Coordinates of C-alpha atoms in Angstrom, one line a residue:
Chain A
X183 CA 115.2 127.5 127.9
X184 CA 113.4 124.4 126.0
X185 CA 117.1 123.1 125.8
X186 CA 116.6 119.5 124.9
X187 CA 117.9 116.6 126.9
X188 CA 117.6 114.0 124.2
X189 CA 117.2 113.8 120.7
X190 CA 113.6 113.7 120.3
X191 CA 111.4 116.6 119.6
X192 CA 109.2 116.1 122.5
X193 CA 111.9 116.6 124.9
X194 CA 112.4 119.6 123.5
X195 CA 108.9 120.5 124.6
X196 CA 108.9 118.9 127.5
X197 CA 112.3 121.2 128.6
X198 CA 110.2 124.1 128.0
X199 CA 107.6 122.9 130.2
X200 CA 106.5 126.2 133.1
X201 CA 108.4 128.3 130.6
X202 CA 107.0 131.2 128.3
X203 CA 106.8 130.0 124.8
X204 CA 105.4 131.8 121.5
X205 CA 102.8 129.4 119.5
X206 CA 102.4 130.4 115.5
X207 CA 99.2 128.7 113.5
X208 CA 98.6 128.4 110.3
X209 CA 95.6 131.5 110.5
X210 CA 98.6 133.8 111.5
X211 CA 97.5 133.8 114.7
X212 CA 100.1 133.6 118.0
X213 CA 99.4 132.8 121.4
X214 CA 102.5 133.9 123.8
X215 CA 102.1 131.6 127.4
X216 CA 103.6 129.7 130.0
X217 CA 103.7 125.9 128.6
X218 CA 101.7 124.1 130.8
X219 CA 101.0 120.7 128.8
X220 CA 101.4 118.8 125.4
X221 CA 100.7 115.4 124.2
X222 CA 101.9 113.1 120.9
X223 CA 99.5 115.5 118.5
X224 CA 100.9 118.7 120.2
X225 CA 98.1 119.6 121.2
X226 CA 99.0 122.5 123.9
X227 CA 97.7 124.1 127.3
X228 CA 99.1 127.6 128.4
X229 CA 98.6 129.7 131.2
X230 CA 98.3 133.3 131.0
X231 CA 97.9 133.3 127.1
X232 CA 98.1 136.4 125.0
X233 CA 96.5 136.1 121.3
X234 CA 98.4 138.2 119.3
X235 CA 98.0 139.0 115.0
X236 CA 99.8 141.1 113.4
X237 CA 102.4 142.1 115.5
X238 CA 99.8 143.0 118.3
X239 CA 98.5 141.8 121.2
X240 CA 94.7 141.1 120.2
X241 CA 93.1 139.7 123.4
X242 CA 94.2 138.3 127.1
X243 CA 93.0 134.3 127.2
X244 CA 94.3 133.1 130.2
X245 CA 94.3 129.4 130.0
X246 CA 94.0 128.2 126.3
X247 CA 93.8 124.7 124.7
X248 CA 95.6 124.7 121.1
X249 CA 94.7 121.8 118.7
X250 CA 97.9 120.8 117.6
X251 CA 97.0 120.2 113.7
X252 CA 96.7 124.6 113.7
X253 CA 100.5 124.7 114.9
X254 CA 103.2 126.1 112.3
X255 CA 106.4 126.6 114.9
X256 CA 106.8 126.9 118.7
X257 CA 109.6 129.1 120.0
X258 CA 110.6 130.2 123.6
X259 CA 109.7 133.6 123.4
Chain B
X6 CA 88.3 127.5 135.4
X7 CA 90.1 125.4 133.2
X8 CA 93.1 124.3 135.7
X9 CA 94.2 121.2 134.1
X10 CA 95.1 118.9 137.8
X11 CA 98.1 116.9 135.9
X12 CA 99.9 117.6 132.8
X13 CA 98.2 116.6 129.9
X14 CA 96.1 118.8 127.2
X15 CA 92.9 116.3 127.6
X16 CA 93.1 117.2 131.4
X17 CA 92.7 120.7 130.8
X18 CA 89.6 120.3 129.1
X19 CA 88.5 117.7 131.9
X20 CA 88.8 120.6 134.8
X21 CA 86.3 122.9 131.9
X22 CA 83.8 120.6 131.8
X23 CA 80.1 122.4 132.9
X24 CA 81.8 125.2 132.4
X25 CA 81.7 128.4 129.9
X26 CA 84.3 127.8 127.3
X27 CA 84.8 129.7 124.0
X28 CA 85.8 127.7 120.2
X29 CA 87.2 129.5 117.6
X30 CA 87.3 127.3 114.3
X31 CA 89.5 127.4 111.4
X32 CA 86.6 129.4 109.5
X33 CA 86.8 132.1 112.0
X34 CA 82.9 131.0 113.8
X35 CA 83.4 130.9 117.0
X36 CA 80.9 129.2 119.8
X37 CA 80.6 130.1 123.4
X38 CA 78.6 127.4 125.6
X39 CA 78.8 125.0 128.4
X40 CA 81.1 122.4 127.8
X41 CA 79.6 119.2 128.4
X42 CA 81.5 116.3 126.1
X43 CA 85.0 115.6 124.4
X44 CA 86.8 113.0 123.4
X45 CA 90.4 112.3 122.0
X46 CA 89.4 114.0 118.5
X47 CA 88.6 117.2 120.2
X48 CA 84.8 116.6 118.8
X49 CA 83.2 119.1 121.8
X50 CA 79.6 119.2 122.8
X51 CA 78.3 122.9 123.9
X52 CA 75.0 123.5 125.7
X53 CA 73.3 127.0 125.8
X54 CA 75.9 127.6 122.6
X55 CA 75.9 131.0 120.7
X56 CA 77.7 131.4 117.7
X57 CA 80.0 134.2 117.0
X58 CA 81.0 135.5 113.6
X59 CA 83.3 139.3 113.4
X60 CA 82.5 140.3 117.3
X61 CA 78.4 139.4 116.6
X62 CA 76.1 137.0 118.3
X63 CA 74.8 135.5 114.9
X64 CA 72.7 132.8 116.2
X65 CA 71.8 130.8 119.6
X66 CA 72.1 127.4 118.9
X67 CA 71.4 125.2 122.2
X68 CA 73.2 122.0 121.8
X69 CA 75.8 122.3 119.4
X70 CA 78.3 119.1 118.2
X71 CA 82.0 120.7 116.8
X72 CA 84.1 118.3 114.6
X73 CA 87.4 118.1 116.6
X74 CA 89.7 119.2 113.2
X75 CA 87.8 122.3 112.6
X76 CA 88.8 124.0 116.0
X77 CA 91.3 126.2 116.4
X78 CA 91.6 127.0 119.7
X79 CA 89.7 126.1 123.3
X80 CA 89.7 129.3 126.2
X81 CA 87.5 129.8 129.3
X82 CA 85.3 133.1 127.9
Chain C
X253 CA 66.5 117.2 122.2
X254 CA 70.2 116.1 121.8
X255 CA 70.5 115.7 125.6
X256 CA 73.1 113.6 126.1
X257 CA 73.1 110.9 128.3
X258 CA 76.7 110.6 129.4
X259 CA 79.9 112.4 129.1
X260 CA 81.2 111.3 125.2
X261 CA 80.2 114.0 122.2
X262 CA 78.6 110.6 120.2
X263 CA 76.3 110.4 123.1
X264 CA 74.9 113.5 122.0
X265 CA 74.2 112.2 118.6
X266 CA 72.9 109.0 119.7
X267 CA 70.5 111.2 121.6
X268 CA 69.1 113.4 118.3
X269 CA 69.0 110.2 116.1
X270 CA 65.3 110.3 114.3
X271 CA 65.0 113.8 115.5
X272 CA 65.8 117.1 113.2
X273 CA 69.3 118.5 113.2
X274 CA 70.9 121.1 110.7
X275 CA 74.3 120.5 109.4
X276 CA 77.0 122.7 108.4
X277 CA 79.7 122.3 105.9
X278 CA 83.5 123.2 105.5
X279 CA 82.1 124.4 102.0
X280 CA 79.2 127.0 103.6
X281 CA 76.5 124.5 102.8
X282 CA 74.1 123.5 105.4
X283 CA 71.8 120.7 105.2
X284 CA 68.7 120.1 107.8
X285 CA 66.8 116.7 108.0
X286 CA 66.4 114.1 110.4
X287 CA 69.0 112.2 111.6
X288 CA 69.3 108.4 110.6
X289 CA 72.7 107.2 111.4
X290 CA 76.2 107.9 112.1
X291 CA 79.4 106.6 113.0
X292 CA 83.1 107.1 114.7
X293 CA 83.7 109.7 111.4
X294 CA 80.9 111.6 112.1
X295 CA 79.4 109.9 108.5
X296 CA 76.5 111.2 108.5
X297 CA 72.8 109.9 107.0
X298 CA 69.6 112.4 107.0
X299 CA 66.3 111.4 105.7
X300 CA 63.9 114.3 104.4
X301 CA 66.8 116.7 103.7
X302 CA 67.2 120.0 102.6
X303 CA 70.2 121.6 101.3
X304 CA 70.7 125.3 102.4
X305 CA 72.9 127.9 101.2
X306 CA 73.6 131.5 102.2
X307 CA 69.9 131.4 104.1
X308 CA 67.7 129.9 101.1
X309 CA 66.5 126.1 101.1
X310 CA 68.3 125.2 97.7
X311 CA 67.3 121.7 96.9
X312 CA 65.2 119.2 98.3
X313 CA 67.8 116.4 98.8
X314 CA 65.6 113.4 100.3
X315 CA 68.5 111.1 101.8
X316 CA 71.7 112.5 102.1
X317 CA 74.7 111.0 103.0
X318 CA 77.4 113.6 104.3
X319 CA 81.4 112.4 104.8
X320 CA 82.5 113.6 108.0
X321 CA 85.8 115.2 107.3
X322 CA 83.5 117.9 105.4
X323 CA 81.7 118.6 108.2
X324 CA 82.2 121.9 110.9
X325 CA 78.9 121.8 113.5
X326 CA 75.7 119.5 113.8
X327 CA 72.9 121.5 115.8
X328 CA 69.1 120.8 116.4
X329 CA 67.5 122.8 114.0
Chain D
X66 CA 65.4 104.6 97.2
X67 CA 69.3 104.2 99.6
X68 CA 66.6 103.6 102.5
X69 CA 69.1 102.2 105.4
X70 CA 68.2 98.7 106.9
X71 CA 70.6 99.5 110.3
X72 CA 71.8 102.3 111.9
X73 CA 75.5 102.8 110.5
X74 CA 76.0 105.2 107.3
X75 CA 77.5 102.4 105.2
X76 CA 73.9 101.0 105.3
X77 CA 72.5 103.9 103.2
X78 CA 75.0 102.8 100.5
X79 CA 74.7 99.5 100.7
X80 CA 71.3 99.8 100.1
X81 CA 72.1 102.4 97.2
X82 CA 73.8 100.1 95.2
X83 CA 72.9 99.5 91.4
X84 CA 70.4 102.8 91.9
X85 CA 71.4 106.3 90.6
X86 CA 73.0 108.3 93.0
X87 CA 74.4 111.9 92.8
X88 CA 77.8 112.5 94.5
X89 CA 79.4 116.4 94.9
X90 CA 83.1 116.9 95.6
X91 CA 85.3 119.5 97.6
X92 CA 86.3 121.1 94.1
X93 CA 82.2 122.0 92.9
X94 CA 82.3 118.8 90.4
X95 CA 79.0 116.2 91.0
X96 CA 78.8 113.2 89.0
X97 CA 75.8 111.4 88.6
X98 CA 75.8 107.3 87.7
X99 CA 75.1 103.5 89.1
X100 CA 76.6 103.1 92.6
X101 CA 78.6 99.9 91.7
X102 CA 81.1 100.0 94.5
X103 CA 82.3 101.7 97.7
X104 CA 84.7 100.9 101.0
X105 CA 84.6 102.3 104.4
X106 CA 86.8 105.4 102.9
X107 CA 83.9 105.9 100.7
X108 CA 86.1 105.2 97.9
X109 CA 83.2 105.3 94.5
X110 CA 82.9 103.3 91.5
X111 CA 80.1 104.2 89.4
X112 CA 79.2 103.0 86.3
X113 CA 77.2 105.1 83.4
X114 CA 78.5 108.2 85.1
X115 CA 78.1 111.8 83.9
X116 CA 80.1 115.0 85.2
X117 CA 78.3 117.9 86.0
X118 CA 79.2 121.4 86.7
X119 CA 77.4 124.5 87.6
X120 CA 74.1 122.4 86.7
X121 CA 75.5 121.5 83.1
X122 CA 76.8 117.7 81.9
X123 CA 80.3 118.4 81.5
X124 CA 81.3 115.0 80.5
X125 CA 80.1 111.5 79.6
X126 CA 82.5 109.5 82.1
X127 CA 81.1 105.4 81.9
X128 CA 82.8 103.9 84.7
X129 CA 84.4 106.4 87.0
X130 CA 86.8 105.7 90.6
X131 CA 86.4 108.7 93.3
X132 CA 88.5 109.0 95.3
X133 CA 86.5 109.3 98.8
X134 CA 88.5 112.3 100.5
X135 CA 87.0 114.3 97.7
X136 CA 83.7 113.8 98.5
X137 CA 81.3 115.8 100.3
X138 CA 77.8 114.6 100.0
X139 CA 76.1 111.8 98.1
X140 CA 72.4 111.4 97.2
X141 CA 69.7 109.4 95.7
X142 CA 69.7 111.6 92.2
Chain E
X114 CA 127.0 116.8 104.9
X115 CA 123.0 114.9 105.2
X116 CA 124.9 111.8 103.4
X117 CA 122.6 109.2 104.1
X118 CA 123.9 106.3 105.3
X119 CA 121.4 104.0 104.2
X120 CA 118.7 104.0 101.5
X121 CA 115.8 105.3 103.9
X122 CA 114.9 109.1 104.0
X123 CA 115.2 109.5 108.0
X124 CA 118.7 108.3 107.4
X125 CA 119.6 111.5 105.5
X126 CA 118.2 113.6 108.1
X127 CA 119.8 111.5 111.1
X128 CA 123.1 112.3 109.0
X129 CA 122.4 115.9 109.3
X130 CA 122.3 115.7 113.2
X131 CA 124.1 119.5 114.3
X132 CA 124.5 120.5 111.0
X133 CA 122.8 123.4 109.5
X134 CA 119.8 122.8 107.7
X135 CA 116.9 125.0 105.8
X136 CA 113.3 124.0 106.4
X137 CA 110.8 125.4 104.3
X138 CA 107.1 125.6 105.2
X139 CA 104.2 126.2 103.5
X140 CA 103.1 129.0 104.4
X141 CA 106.5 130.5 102.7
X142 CA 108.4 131.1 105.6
X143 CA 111.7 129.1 106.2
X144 CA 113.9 128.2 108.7
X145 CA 117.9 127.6 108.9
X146 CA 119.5 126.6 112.3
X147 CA 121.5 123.3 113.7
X148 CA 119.2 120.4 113.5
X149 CA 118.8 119.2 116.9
X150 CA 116.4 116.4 116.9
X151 CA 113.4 114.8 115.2
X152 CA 111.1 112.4 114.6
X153 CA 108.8 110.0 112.7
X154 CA 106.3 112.3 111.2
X155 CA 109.6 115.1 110.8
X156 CA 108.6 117.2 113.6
X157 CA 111.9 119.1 113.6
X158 CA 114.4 121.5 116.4
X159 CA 116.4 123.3 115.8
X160 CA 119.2 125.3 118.0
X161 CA 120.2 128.9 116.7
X162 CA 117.4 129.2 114.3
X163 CA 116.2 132.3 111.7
X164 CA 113.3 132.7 110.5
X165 CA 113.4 133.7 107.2
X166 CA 110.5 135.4 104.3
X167 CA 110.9 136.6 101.0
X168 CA 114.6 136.5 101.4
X169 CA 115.2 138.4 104.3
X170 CA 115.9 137.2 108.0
X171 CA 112.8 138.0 110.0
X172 CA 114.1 137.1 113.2
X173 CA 116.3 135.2 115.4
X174 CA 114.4 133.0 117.2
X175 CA 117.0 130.2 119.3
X176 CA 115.5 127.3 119.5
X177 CA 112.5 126.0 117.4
X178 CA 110.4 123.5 117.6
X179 CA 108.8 122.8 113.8
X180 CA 105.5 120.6 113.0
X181 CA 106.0 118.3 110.7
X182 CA 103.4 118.8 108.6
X183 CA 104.2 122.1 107.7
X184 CA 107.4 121.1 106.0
X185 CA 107.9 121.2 102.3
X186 CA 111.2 120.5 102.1
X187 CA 114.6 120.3 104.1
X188 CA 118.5 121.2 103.0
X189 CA 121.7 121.7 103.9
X190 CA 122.0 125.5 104.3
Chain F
X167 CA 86.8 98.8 80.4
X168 CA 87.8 99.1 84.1
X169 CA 84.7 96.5 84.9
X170 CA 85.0 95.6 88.1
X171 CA 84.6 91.9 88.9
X172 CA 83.4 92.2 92.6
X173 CA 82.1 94.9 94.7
X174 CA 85.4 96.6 95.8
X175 CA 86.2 100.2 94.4
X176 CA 90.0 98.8 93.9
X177 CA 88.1 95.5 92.3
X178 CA 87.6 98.1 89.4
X179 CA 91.2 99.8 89.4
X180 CA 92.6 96.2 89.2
X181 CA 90.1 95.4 86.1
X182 CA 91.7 98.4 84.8
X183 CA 95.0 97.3 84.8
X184 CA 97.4 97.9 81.6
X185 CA 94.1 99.7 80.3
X186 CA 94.4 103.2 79.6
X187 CA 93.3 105.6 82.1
X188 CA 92.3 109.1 82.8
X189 CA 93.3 110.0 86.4
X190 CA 92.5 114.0 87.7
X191 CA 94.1 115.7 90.5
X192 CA 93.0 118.5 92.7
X193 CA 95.2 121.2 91.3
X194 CA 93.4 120.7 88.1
X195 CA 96.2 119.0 85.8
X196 CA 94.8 115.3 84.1
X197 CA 96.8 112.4 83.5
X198 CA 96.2 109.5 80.8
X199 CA 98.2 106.3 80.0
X200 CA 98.8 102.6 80.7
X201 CA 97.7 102.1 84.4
X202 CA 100.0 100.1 85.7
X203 CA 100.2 99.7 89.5
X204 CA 98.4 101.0 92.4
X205 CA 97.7 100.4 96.0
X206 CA 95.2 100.7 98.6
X207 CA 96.7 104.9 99.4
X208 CA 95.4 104.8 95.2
X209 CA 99.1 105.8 94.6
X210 CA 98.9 105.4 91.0
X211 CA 101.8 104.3 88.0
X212 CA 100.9 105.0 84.6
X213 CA 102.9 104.4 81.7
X214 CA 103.2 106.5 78.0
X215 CA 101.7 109.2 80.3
X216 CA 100.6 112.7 78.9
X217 CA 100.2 115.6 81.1
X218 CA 96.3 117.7 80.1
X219 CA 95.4 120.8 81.6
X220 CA 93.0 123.3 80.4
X221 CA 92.1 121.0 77.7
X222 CA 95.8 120.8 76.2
X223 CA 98.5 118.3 76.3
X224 CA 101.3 119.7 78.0
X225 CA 104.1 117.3 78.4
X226 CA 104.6 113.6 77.5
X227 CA 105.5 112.1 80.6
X228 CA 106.6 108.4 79.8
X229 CA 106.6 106.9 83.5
X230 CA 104.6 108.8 86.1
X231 CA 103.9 108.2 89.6
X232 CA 101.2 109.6 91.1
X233 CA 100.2 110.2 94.8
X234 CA 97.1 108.9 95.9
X235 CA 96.3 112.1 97.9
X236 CA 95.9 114.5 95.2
X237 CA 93.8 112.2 93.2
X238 CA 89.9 113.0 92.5
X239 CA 88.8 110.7 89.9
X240 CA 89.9 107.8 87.4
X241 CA 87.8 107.0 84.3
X242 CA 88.6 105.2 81.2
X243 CA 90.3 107.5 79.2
Chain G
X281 CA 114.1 103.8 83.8
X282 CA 111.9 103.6 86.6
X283 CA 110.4 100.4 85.0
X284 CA 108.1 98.8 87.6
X285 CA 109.6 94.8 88.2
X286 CA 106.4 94.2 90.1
X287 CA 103.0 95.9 90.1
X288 CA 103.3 98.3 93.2
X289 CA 103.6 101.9 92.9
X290 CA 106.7 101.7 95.3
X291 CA 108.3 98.8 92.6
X292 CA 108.6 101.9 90.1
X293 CA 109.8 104.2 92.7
X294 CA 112.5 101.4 93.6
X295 CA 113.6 101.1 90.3
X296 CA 114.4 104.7 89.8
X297 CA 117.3 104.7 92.6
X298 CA 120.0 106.6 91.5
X299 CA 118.6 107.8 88.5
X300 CA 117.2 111.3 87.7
X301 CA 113.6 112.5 88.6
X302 CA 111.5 115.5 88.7
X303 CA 109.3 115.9 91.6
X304 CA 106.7 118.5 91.6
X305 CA 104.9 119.8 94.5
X306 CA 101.6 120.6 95.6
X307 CA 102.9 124.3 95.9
X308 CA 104.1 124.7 92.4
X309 CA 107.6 123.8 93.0
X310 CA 109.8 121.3 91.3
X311 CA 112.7 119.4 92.2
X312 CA 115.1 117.4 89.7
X313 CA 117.7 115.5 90.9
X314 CA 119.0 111.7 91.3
X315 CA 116.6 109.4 93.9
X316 CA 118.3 107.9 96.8
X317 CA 115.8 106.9 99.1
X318 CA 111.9 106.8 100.2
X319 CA 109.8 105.3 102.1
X320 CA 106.1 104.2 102.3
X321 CA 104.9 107.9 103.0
X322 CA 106.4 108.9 99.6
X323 CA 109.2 111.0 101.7
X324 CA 112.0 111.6 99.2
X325 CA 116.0 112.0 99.4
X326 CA 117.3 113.6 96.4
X327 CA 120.9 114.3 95.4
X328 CA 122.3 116.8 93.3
X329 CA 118.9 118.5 93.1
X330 CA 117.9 121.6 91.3
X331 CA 114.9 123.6 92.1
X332 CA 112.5 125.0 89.5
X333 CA 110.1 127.4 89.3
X334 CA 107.5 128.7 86.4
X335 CA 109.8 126.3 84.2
X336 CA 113.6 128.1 85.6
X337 CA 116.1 127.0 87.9
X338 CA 115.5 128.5 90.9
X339 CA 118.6 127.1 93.2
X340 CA 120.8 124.3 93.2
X341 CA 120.2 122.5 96.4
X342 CA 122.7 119.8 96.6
X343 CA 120.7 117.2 98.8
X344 CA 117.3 117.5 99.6
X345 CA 114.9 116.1 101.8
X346 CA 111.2 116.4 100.2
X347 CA 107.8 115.6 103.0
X348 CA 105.8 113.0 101.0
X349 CA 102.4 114.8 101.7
X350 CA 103.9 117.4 99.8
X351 CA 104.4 115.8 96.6
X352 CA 101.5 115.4 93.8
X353 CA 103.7 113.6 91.0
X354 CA 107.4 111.9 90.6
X355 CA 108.4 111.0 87.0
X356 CA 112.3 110.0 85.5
X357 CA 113.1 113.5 84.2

């Protein structure tokens, strides 16, 4: 999963595209979701989003749009 | 709501557009409105926007403008 | 007031220009006056402006002009 | 006193120049002096400037550069 | 192992290519893991990756994808 | 000292030239020597440099190069 | 050493190649060691680098690659 076929970060993302990926900001925050879309900022779409802080799942989002400037690290999960 | 129709982040927020959407910001306000404007900054424009502060409805705001690098995160409410 | 007039988040200031809109800061300040001008960095100019802090007008300001990286929100007041 | 002649923010200074203007920064500082100088990053020279902090004069300065990502608001004094 | 080849800085990391590196952040935590691929503004993956804090592995995460600008600094492990 | 011969903020930087400067940064420490370069980021070169904080010298420096980032203000010293 | 030949920042950078630097960081860290390459956005390859801390030697690092945005002040050691 998120196996990259190049040697450019963005493929990296773009492998893990339909796939579950964890998303850490900066606020400590992490949103757990399928990968549904990125762009040059990494700014990021998932699907069926969890918010979770703390070890903990805080709140069920569904679809969630994260400004790429919050983002620490993105991991399958 | 929300269902981005191709595969970029922008798109996403295309598909919300008239519709409810809550903003969390880096300062922990959040704002729950109408979405009615974007561009590639993020910069949203709410209508009917309440602001949210700890769980709270702290104020009713109308119209609200959000400068794109404050948010955090973007979610159907 | 602030009614946009198309579908771009400027278009929402273009709309409140010479009207009254309250500010809000990165820093917690708030300032409320009427709006003058403002451009692609969301510079801002208000005439007749007060500065506000933690829910007390603080200083009578006059013309104010607010850079717009410091900026979170911009509401009519 | 800094009353614009167009619509853009740059106006304001433009028409601020050689007055007294008061300009606050991210870090609590405000200087007061002569608006000799600015660029569109609202880069500041001002010339017969004084610091002030907490509402004291910290400092007589003459001639002072800001750097304008420092800045948040600046004001006829 | 990173011997730059050149006298640019993305040389050093291109020279580091499947080799193990340490990212720091900063936010504290820090990363070692094969350095997969990167890019202009030093997003980062890597393959096999730990996160580490306070000198202890937190977890095993596989791959990572890092945003640039969280990084501090980068090493050979 | 540091009179600018135009209008440009870096007008009075380049008036300042081989002139002794005070330059402060965000985190509080204070530079003064010999300017001796900059450019338009205001990355700054001073020469015979002293390191100030709290008041206090803390180390003489010699050469120092400064990034313009971190930079609030430049003044004759 | 780390004489400017011209009068750009980057000239005194340039002429510190290969010799020894200390490079502190916006996060209290510092690295000394011997300059082999940067680039406009200040990003910094040093060899043979030492990290301090609180005025100790924290690690030896060998080669290190240091994020420009990262870095408040460079100066020959």
């Amino acid at each position: 999963m998120m196996e990259e076929t190049g040697s450019r970060p963005l493929d990296a993302l773009n492998a893990a595209r339909n796939k579950t990926v964890m998303i850490e900001l900066k606020n400590g925050f992490s949103y757990i979701g399928k990968l549904k879309a990125f762009d040059i900022h990494i700014n990021i779409v998932l699907h069926e989003a969890e918010e979770h802080h703390n070890g903990e799942v805080r709140r069920k989002l569904g679809t969630v749009f994260i400004r790429g400037d919050t983002i620490t690290i993105i991991s399958p999960s």
